[in-house]
mmCIF file of C-alpha atoms in Angstrom:
data_model
loop_
_atom_site.group_PDB
_atom_site.id
_atom_site.type_symbol
_atom_site.label_atom_id
_atom_site.label_comp_id
_atom_site.label_asym_id
_atom_site.label_seq_id
_atom_site.Cartn_x
_atom_site.Cartn_y
_atom_site.Cartn_z
ATOM 1 C CA MET A 1 15.363 -13.222 10.916
ATOM 2 C CA LYS A 2 14.053 -14.351 6.958
ATOM 3 C CA THR A 3 13.284 -12.479 3.776
ATOM 4 C CA ASN A 4 10.952 -13.750 1.392
ATOM 5 C CA TYR A 5 10.096 -12.428 -2.204
ATOM 6 C CA GLU A 6 8.194 -13.140 -5.281
ATOM 7 C CA ILE A 7 7.807 -11.501 -8.530
ATOM 8 C CA ARG A 8 3.993 -10.623 -9.997
ATOM 9 C CA TYR A 9 4.001 -9.741 -13.646
ATOM 10 C CA ALA A 10 1.667 -7.163 -14.977
ATOM 11 C CA ALA A 11 -1.513 -8.308 -17.274
ATOM 12 C CA HIS A 12 -3.270 -6.787 -20.065
ATOM 13 C CA PRO A 13 -7.285 -5.910 -19.140
ATOM 14 C CA GLU A 14 -8.000 -8.284 -22.151
ATOM 15 C CA ASP A 15 -6.364 -11.386 -20.565
ATOM 16 C CA SER A 16 -7.459 -10.532 -17.185
ATOM 17 C CA LYS A 17 -10.947 -10.876 -17.931
ATOM 18 C CA SER A 18 -10.443 -14.890 -18.520
ATOM 19 C CA TYR A 19 -9.076 -15.164 -14.908
ATOM 20 C CA ASP A 20 -10.748 -17.410 -12.333
ATOM 21 C CA THR A 21 -10.879 -16.706 -8.771
ATOM 22 C CA THR A 22 -7.682 -18.850 -7.961
ATOM 23 C CA ARG A 23 -5.847 -16.965 -10.773
ATOM 24 C CA ILE A 24 -6.907 -13.549 -9.652
ATOM 25 C CA ARG A 25 -6.090 -14.214 -6.287
ATOM 26 C CA ARG A 26 -2.714 -15.198 -7.434
ATOM 27 C CA ASP A 27 -1.698 -12.709 -9.560
ATOM 28 C CA PHE A 28 -3.276 -9.512 -7.516
ATOM 29 C CA LEU A 29 -3.779 -10.315 -3.670
ATOM 30 C CA ILE A 30 -0.733 -10.329 -1.459
ATOM 31 C CA GLU A 31 -2.059 -12.388 1.505
ATOM 32 C CA LYS A 32 1.132 -13.217 3.976
ATOM 33 C CA ILE A 33 2.525 -9.711 5.117
ATOM 34 C CA PHE A 34 3.443 -10.130 8.657
ATOM 35 C CA VAL A 35 5.157 -13.236 9.679
ATOM 36 C CA PRO A 36 7.254 -13.028 12.836
ATOM 37 C CA ASN A 37 10.781 -12.140 12.328
ATOM 38 C CA GLU A 38 10.192 -11.826 8.376
ATOM 39 C CA VAL A 39 10.484 -9.430 5.866
ATOM 40 C CA ASN A 40 8.118 -10.321 2.960
ATOM 41 C CA MET A 41 7.761 -8.367 -0.438
ATOM 42 C CA VAL A 42 6.345 -8.558 -3.339
ATOM 43 C CA TYR A 43 8.057 -6.943 -6.470
ATOM 44 C CA SER A 44 5.345 -5.737 -8.808
ATOM 45 C CA MET A 45 5.890 -5.418 -12.530
ATOM 46 C CA TYR A 46 3.228 -2.440 -12.374
ATOM 47 C CA ASP A 47 5.479 0.690 -12.192
ATOM 48 C CA ARG A 48 8.286 -1.809 -10.216
ATOM 49 C CA MET A 49 6.483 -1.257 -7.119
ATOM 50 C CA VAL A 50 7.647 -3.179 -4.128
ATOM 51 C CA VAL A 51 4.800 -4.009 -1.438
ATOM 52 C CA GLY A 52 5.976 -5.742 1.685
ATOM 53 C CA GLY A 53 6.109 -5.821 5.620
ATOM 54 C CA ALA A 54 8.125 -6.491 8.675
ATOM 55 C CA LEU A 55 7.015 -8.064 11.876
ATOM 56 C CA PRO A 56 10.201 -7.911 14.479
ATOM 57 C CA VAL A 57 9.483 -9.795 17.636
ATOM 58 C CA GLY A 58 12.806 -9.677 19.568
ATOM 59 C CA GLU A 59 14.905 -9.387 16.778
ATOM 60 C CA VAL A 60 15.825 -6.511 14.556
ATOM 61 C CA LEU A 61 15.244 -7.004 10.992
ATOM 62 C CA THR A 62 17.547 -6.033 7.976
ATOM 63 C CA LEU A 63 15.823 -4.530 5.001
ATOM 64 C CA GLU A 64 17.714 -6.459 2.274
ATOM 65 C CA ALA A 65 18.757 -5.956 -1.184
ATOM 66 C CA ILE A 66 16.679 -8.651 -3.053
ATOM 67 C CA ASP A 67 17.833 -10.300 -6.073
ATOM 68 C CA PRO A 68 15.596 -8.419 -8.582
ATOM 69 C CA LEU A 69 16.866 -5.106 -7.685
ATOM 70 C CA LYS A 70 20.586 -5.814 -8.583
ATOM 71 C CA ALA A 71 21.789 -3.106 -6.334
ATOM 72 C CA PRO A 72 24.135 -3.000 -3.280
ATOM 73 C CA PHE A 73 21.466 -1.936 -0.711
ATOM 74 C CA PHE A 74 17.372 -1.723 -0.838
ATOM 75 C CA LEU A 75 17.213 1.866 -1.459
ATOM 76 C CA THR A 76 20.382 2.263 -3.776
ATOM 77 C CA ARG A 77 17.876 3.299 -6.558
ATOM 78 C CA ARG A 78 14.744 3.385 -4.575
ATOM 79 C CA GLU A 79 12.420 5.717 -2.411
ATOM 80 C CA MET A 80 10.254 4.237 0.198
ATOM 81 C CA GLY A 81 7.151 5.020 2.502
ATOM 82 C CA ILE A 82 6.438 2.982 5.971
ATOM 83 C CA TYR A 83 3.692 2.896 8.066
ATOM 84 C CA ASN A 84 3.840 1.141 11.382
ATOM 85 C CA VAL A 85 0.267 -0.434 11.940
ATOM 86 C CA GLY A 86 1.403 -2.399 15.091
ATOM 87 C CA GLY A 87 2.913 -1.571 18.675
ATOM 88 C CA PRO A 88 5.916 1.214 19.097
ATOM 89 C CA GLY A 89 9.127 0.558 17.043
ATOM 90 C CA ILE A 90 12.059 2.225 15.864
ATOM 91 C CA VAL A 91 13.382 2.204 11.983
ATOM 92 C CA LYS A 92 16.926 3.082 11.397
ATOM 93 C CA ALA A 93 18.504 4.329 8.314
ATOM 94 C CA GLY A 94 22.020 4.645 8.203
ATOM 95 C CA ASP A 95 23.240 6.712 10.943
ATOM 96 C CA ALA A 96 19.286 8.121 11.301
ATOM 97 C CA GLU A 97 16.899 6.566 13.958
ATOM 98 C CA PHE A 98 13.278 7.446 14.058
ATOM 99 C CA GLU A 99 10.607 6.041 16.670
ATOM 100 C CA LEU A 100 6.792 4.919 15.119
ATOM 101 C CA ASP A 101 3.634 4.751 16.791
ATOM 102 C CA TYR A 102 0.797 3.306 15.447
ATOM 103 C CA LYS A 103 -0.426 4.724 12.235
ATOM 104 C CA GLU A 104 2.387 7.001 11.865
ATOM 105 C CA ALA A 105 4.582 6.959 8.709
ATOM 106 C CA LEU A 106 8.279 7.324 7.471
ATOM 107 C CA TYR A 107 9.399 8.510 4.082
ATOM 108 C CA LEU A 108 12.967 7.269 3.143
ATOM 109 C CA GLY A 109 14.711 8.924 0.048
ATOM 110 C CA SER A 110 17.011 7.023 -2.274
ATOM 111 C CA GLY A 111 20.779 6.107 -1.325
ATOM 112 C CA ASP A 112 23.241 3.586 -0.156
ATOM 113 C CA ARG A 113 22.255 2.761 3.797
ATOM 114 C CA GLU A 114 21.173 0.033 5.850
ATOM 115 C CA VAL A 115 17.703 -0.265 6.959
ATOM 116 C CA THR A 116 16.486 -2.070 9.978
ATOM 117 C CA PHE A 117 13.338 -2.399 11.882
ATOM 118 C CA GLU A 118 12.761 -3.141 15.363
ATOM 119 C CA SER A 119 10.065 -3.319 18.055
ATOM 120 C CA LYS A 120 10.017 -1.562 21.696
ATOM 121 C CA ASP A 121 8.205 -4.564 23.030
ATOM 122 C CA ALA A 122 8.150 -7.816 21.598
ATOM 123 C CA ALA A 123 5.032 -8.423 23.256
ATOM 124 C CA HIS A 124 3.260 -5.561 21.243
ATOM 125 C CA PRO A 125 5.672 -5.732 18.658
ATOM 126 C CA ALA A 126 5.822 -2.919 15.630
ATOM 127 C CA LYS A 127 3.984 -4.120 12.163
ATOM 128 C CA PHE A 128 5.910 -1.944 9.511
ATOM 129 C CA TYR A 129 4.043 -1.610 6.045
ATOM 130 C CA PHE A 130 5.933 -0.383 3.219
ATOM 131 C CA ASN A 131 5.755 0.807 -0.433
ATOM 132 C CA SER A 132 8.778 1.373 -2.609
ATOM 133 C CA LEU A 133 9.454 2.610 -6.023
ATOM 134 C CA THR A 134 12.146 3.605 -8.364
ATOM 135 C CA ALA A 135 13.755 7.087 -7.646
ATOM 136 C CA HIS A 136 15.877 9.173 -10.027
ATOM 137 C CA ARG A 137 17.203 11.886 -7.054
ATOM 138 C CA ASN A 138 17.261 11.478 -3.414
ATOM 139 C CA TYR A 139 14.936 13.317 -1.229
ATOM 140 C CA PRO A 140 15.500 13.965 2.679
ATOM 141 C CA ASP A 141 14.062 11.355 5.045
ATOM 142 C CA ARG A 142 11.266 12.607 7.387
ATOM 143 C CA LYS A 143 8.763 11.423 9.769
ATOM 144 C CA VAL A 144 4.932 12.247 9.027
ATOM 145 C CA THR A 145 2.304 12.004 11.429
ATOM 146 C CA LYS A 146 -1.279 12.591 11.090
ATOM 147 C CA ALA A 147 -1.025 16.005 12.428
ATOM 148 C CA ASP A 148 1.049 16.670 9.482
ATOM 149 C CA ALA A 149 -1.007 15.176 6.785
ATOM 150 C CA VAL A 150 -3.818 16.888 4.521
ATOM 151 C CA VAL A 151 -6.963 15.560 5.558
ATOM 152 C CA ALA A 152 -9.941 15.500 3.448
ATOM 153 C CA GLU A 153 -13.217 14.407 4.969
ATOM 154 C CA MET A 154 -15.607 12.912 2.520
ATOM 155 C CA GLY A 155 -18.726 11.166 1.827
ATOM 156 C CA SER A 156 -21.643 10.314 4.516
ATOM 157 C CA LEU A 157 -23.133 7.753 6.925
ATOM 158 C CA GLU A 158 -26.206 7.940 4.365
ATOM 159 C CA GLY A 159 -23.928 6.840 1.811
ATOM 160 C CA SER A 160 -22.070 4.365 3.709
ATOM 161 C CA ASN A 161 -18.919 6.021 2.927
ATOM 162 C CA HIS A 162 -18.123 8.875 5.512
ATOM 163 C CA ARG A 163 -14.482 8.985 5.774
ATOM 164 C CA ASN A 164 -10.903 10.855 6.410
ATOM 165 C CA ILE A 165 -8.360 10.774 3.462
ATOM 166 C CA ASN A 166 -5.140 11.405 5.355
ATOM 167 C CA LYS A 167 -2.822 12.465 2.384
ATOM 168 C CA MET A 168 0.659 11.896 4.343
ATOM 169 C CA LEU A 169 3.139 11.015 2.065
ATOM 170 C CA VAL A 170 2.493 13.445 -0.791
ATOM 171 C CA ASN A 171 3.906 16.167 -2.573
ATOM 172 C CA GLN A 172 1.641 18.619 -0.475
ATOM 173 C CA VAL A 173 3.402 17.682 2.745
ATOM 174 C CA LEU A 174 6.973 16.660 1.648
ATOM 175 C CA PRO A 175 8.967 15.865 -1.604
ATOM 176 C CA THR A 176 8.932 12.778 -3.203
ATOM 177 C CA CYS A 177 10.260 11.204 -7.128
ATOM 178 C CA GLN A 178 6.993 8.846 -7.438
ATOM 179 C CA LEU A 179 5.508 7.492 -4.099
ATOM 180 C CA GLN A 180 2.387 9.036 -2.927
ATOM 181 C CA MET A 181 0.918 7.384 -0.221
ATOM 182 C CA GLY A 182 -1.787 8.077 2.850
ATOM 183 C CA MET A 183 -4.278 6.530 4.992
ATOM 184 C CA THR A 184 -8.081 6.323 4.489
ATOM 185 C CA GLU A 185 -10.010 5.865 7.974
ATOM 186 C CA LEU A 186 -13.962 4.959 7.622
ATOM 187 C CA ALA A 187 -16.300 5.984 10.149
ATOM 188 C CA PRO A 188 -18.359 3.565 12.189
ATOM 189 C CA GLY A 189 -21.186 2.716 10.040
ATOM 190 C CA SER A 190 -19.640 3.400 6.836
ATOM 191 C CA VAL A 191 -17.990 0.450 4.542
ATOM 192 C CA TRP A 192 -17.609 1.662 0.989
ATOM 193 C CA ASN A 193 -14.207 3.430 -0.030
ATOM 194 C CA THR A 194 -13.406 5.135 -3.383
ATOM 195 C CA MET A 195 -17.052 5.593 -4.579
ATOM 196 C CA PRO A 196 -17.508 6.824 -7.456
ATOM 197 C CA ALA A 197 -15.008 4.527 -8.693
ATOM 198 C CA HIS A 198 -12.122 5.735 -10.832
ATOM 199 C CA VAL A 199 -9.097 4.940 -12.643
ATOM 200 C CA HIS A 200 -5.709 7.073 -13.177
ATOM 201 C CA SER A 201 -3.763 5.508 -16.180
ATOM 202 C CA ARG A 202 -0.718 7.743 -15.146
ATOM 203 C CA ARG A 203 -0.600 5.606 -12.136
ATOM 204 C CA MET A 204 -0.813 2.463 -10.404
ATOM 205 C CA GLU A 205 -1.800 1.986 -6.716
ATOM 206 C CA ALA A 206 -1.657 -0.882 -4.097
ATOM 207 C CA TYR A 207 -4.384 -1.046 -1.112
ATOM 208 C CA PHE A 208 -3.591 -2.662 2.353
ATOM 209 C CA TYR A 209 -6.821 -2.991 4.837
ATOM 210 C CA PHE A 210 -6.173 -3.443 8.352
ATOM 211 C CA GLU A 211 -8.666 -2.643 11.797
ATOM 212 C CA ILE A 212 -11.008 -5.229 10.382
ATOM 213 C CA PRO A 213 -12.067 -7.604 13.369
ATOM 214 C CA GLU A 214 -11.182 -11.348 12.346
ATOM 215 C CA ASP A 215 -14.699 -12.334 12.284
ATOM 216 C CA HIS A 216 -15.208 -9.832 9.158
ATOM 217 C CA ALA A 217 -14.342 -9.390 5.502
ATOM 218 C CA ILE A 218 -13.590 -6.890 2.950
ATOM 219 C CA CYS A 219 -14.494 -7.398 -0.945
ATOM 220 C CA HIS A 220 -12.087 -5.465 -3.026
ATOM 221 C CA PHE A 221 -13.497 -4.741 -6.504
ATOM 222 C CA MET A 222 -11.033 -4.295 -9.444
ATOM 223 C CA GLY A 223 -11.098 -4.400 -13.133
ATOM 224 C CA GLU A 224 -12.595 -2.483 -16.287
ATOM 225 C CA VAL A 225 -15.461 -0.131 -15.526
ATOM 226 C CA GLY A 226 -17.727 -2.610 -17.909
ATOM 227 C CA GLU A 227 -15.873 -5.559 -16.580
ATOM 228 C CA THR A 228 -15.333 -5.612 -12.717
ATOM 229 C CA ARG A 229 -13.913 -8.601 -10.616
ATOM 230 C CA HIS A 230 -13.779 -8.433 -7.092
ATOM 231 C CA VAL A 231 -11.364 -10.366 -4.253
ATOM 232 C CA TRP A 232 -12.383 -11.371 -0.801
ATOM 233 C CA MET A 233 -9.666 -10.331 1.782
ATOM 234 C CA LYS A 234 -8.866 -10.228 5.300
ATOM 235 C CA GLY A 235 -7.374 -7.553 7.516
ATOM 236 C CA ASP A 236 -3.792 -7.181 7.035
ATOM 237 C CA GLN A 237 -3.653 -8.047 3.270
ATOM 238 C CA ALA A 238 -2.785 -5.717 0.420
ATOM 239 C CA VAL A 239 -3.606 -6.139 -3.234
ATOM 240 C CA LEU A 240 -2.106 -4.608 -6.344
ATOM 241 C CA SER A 241 -4.035 -2.539 -9.085
ATOM 242 C CA PRO A 242 -3.276 -1.928 -12.157
ATOM 243 C CA GLU A 243 -3.466 1.331 -13.700
ATOM 244 C CA TRP A 244 -6.613 -0.061 -15.854
ATOM 245 C CA SER A 245 -8.356 -1.165 -13.454
ATOM 246 C CA ILE A 246 -10.638 0.527 -10.537
ATOM 247 C CA HIS A 247 -10.354 0.012 -6.957
ATOM 248 C CA SER A 248 -12.981 -0.031 -4.699
ATOM 249 C CA ALA A 249 -14.318 -2.007 -1.859
ATOM 250 C CA ALA A 250 -16.864 -2.847 0.732
ATOM 251 C CA ALA A 251 -17.015 -4.445 3.996
ATOM 252 C CA THR A 252 -18.780 -5.700 6.527
ATOM 253 C CA HIS A 253 -17.118 -3.687 9.267
ATOM 254 C CA ASN A 254 -15.737 -0.488 9.070
ATOM 255 C CA TYR A 255 -11.879 -0.311 8.508
ATOM 256 C CA THR A 256 -8.821 1.684 7.382
ATOM 257 C CA PHE A 257 -6.435 1.233 4.634
ATOM 258 C CA ILE A 258 -3.255 2.572 3.150
ATOM 259 C CA TRP A 259 -2.685 3.703 -0.447
ATOM 260 C CA GLY A 260 0.296 3.909 -2.144
ATOM 261 C CA MET A 261 0.548 4.937 -5.967
ATOM 262 C CA GLY A 262 3.713 5.043 -8.098
ATOM 263 C CA GLY A 263 3.924 6.019 -11.795
ATOM 264 C CA GLU A 264 4.341 9.242 -13.968
ATOM 265 C CA ASN A 265 3.519 11.999 -12.008
ATOM 266 C CA LEU A 266 2.413 13.108 -8.688
ATOM 267 C CA ASP A 267 -0.724 14.793 -8.962
ATOM 268 C CA TYR A 268 -3.369 13.392 -6.383
ATOM 269 C CA GLY A 269 -6.492 14.522 -8.397
ATOM 270 C CA ASP A 270 -5.442 12.818 -11.588
ATOM 271 C CA GLN A 271 -8.239 10.669 -11.651
ATOM 272 C CA ASP A 272 -10.680 9.622 -14.569
ATOM 273 C CA PHE A 273 -14.125 9.058 -12.562
ATOM 274 C CA SER A 274 -16.884 6.507 -13.488
ATOM 275 C CA LEU A 275 -20.486 6.744 -12.745
ATOM 276 C CA ILE A 276 -21.985 4.336 -10.499
ATOM 277 C CA THR A 277 -24.454 3.258 -12.341
ATOM 278 C CA ASP A 278 -21.940 2.413 -15.698
ATOM 279 C CA LEU A 279 -20.293 -0.071 -13.174
ATOM 280 C CA LYS A 280 -20.938 -3.626 -14.314
#
């Protein structure tokens, strides 16, 4: 196995206005998440969130404590949320073992223990996408399925944004320190997410897009309300959203995305909305 990581530094919104396409993609887009028998991650200076993925194909992959953590184990001072977006898989955390099927999630609290990822069938490997944030105390590990989620049905087909927001690793379902994660599924014929756009200056966010056919693409919108930018993305890619940035998207096909937030509060509804007509 191989572990790869990179550090992404935070940007001032005034500075980001001058970024060209290459710089925007370099600083915010995470293109390589799943590579066979690798664990890939980005250590972001936005609330020190780590965004990454593991794709075990005939091997057991270990979640290694990368150097920026300066810790004996990855979870020594961190909590983690994991979603399986591939075939059936197993996550082991210390003496505990969790089986995760497609679109099932796992919360791991902080504490010194080894974490490993493996697939049940190498021909249909599991794909483990994860977000991790610093944690000031330990909360119990717990598997969460869509049956456990707080589901909000929003939007309409007429508005091209009929969707189900599955709030899964959130404080209405289980206790966490900072981490809030969920999964939004768009209905066929709908392409817009998170519209009207909003920001929440108390929290940053990361979006991971999947269930996008190979010959289709998604356009993620970011930036300030009066100075937006866009990032064209493919499936199985993620994008960082600073606390000052909107985060919305439209695609050429319906899709699913996993959102993860970290910051100073756990209130999912703590958002500052903008009118659609104010976007520039």
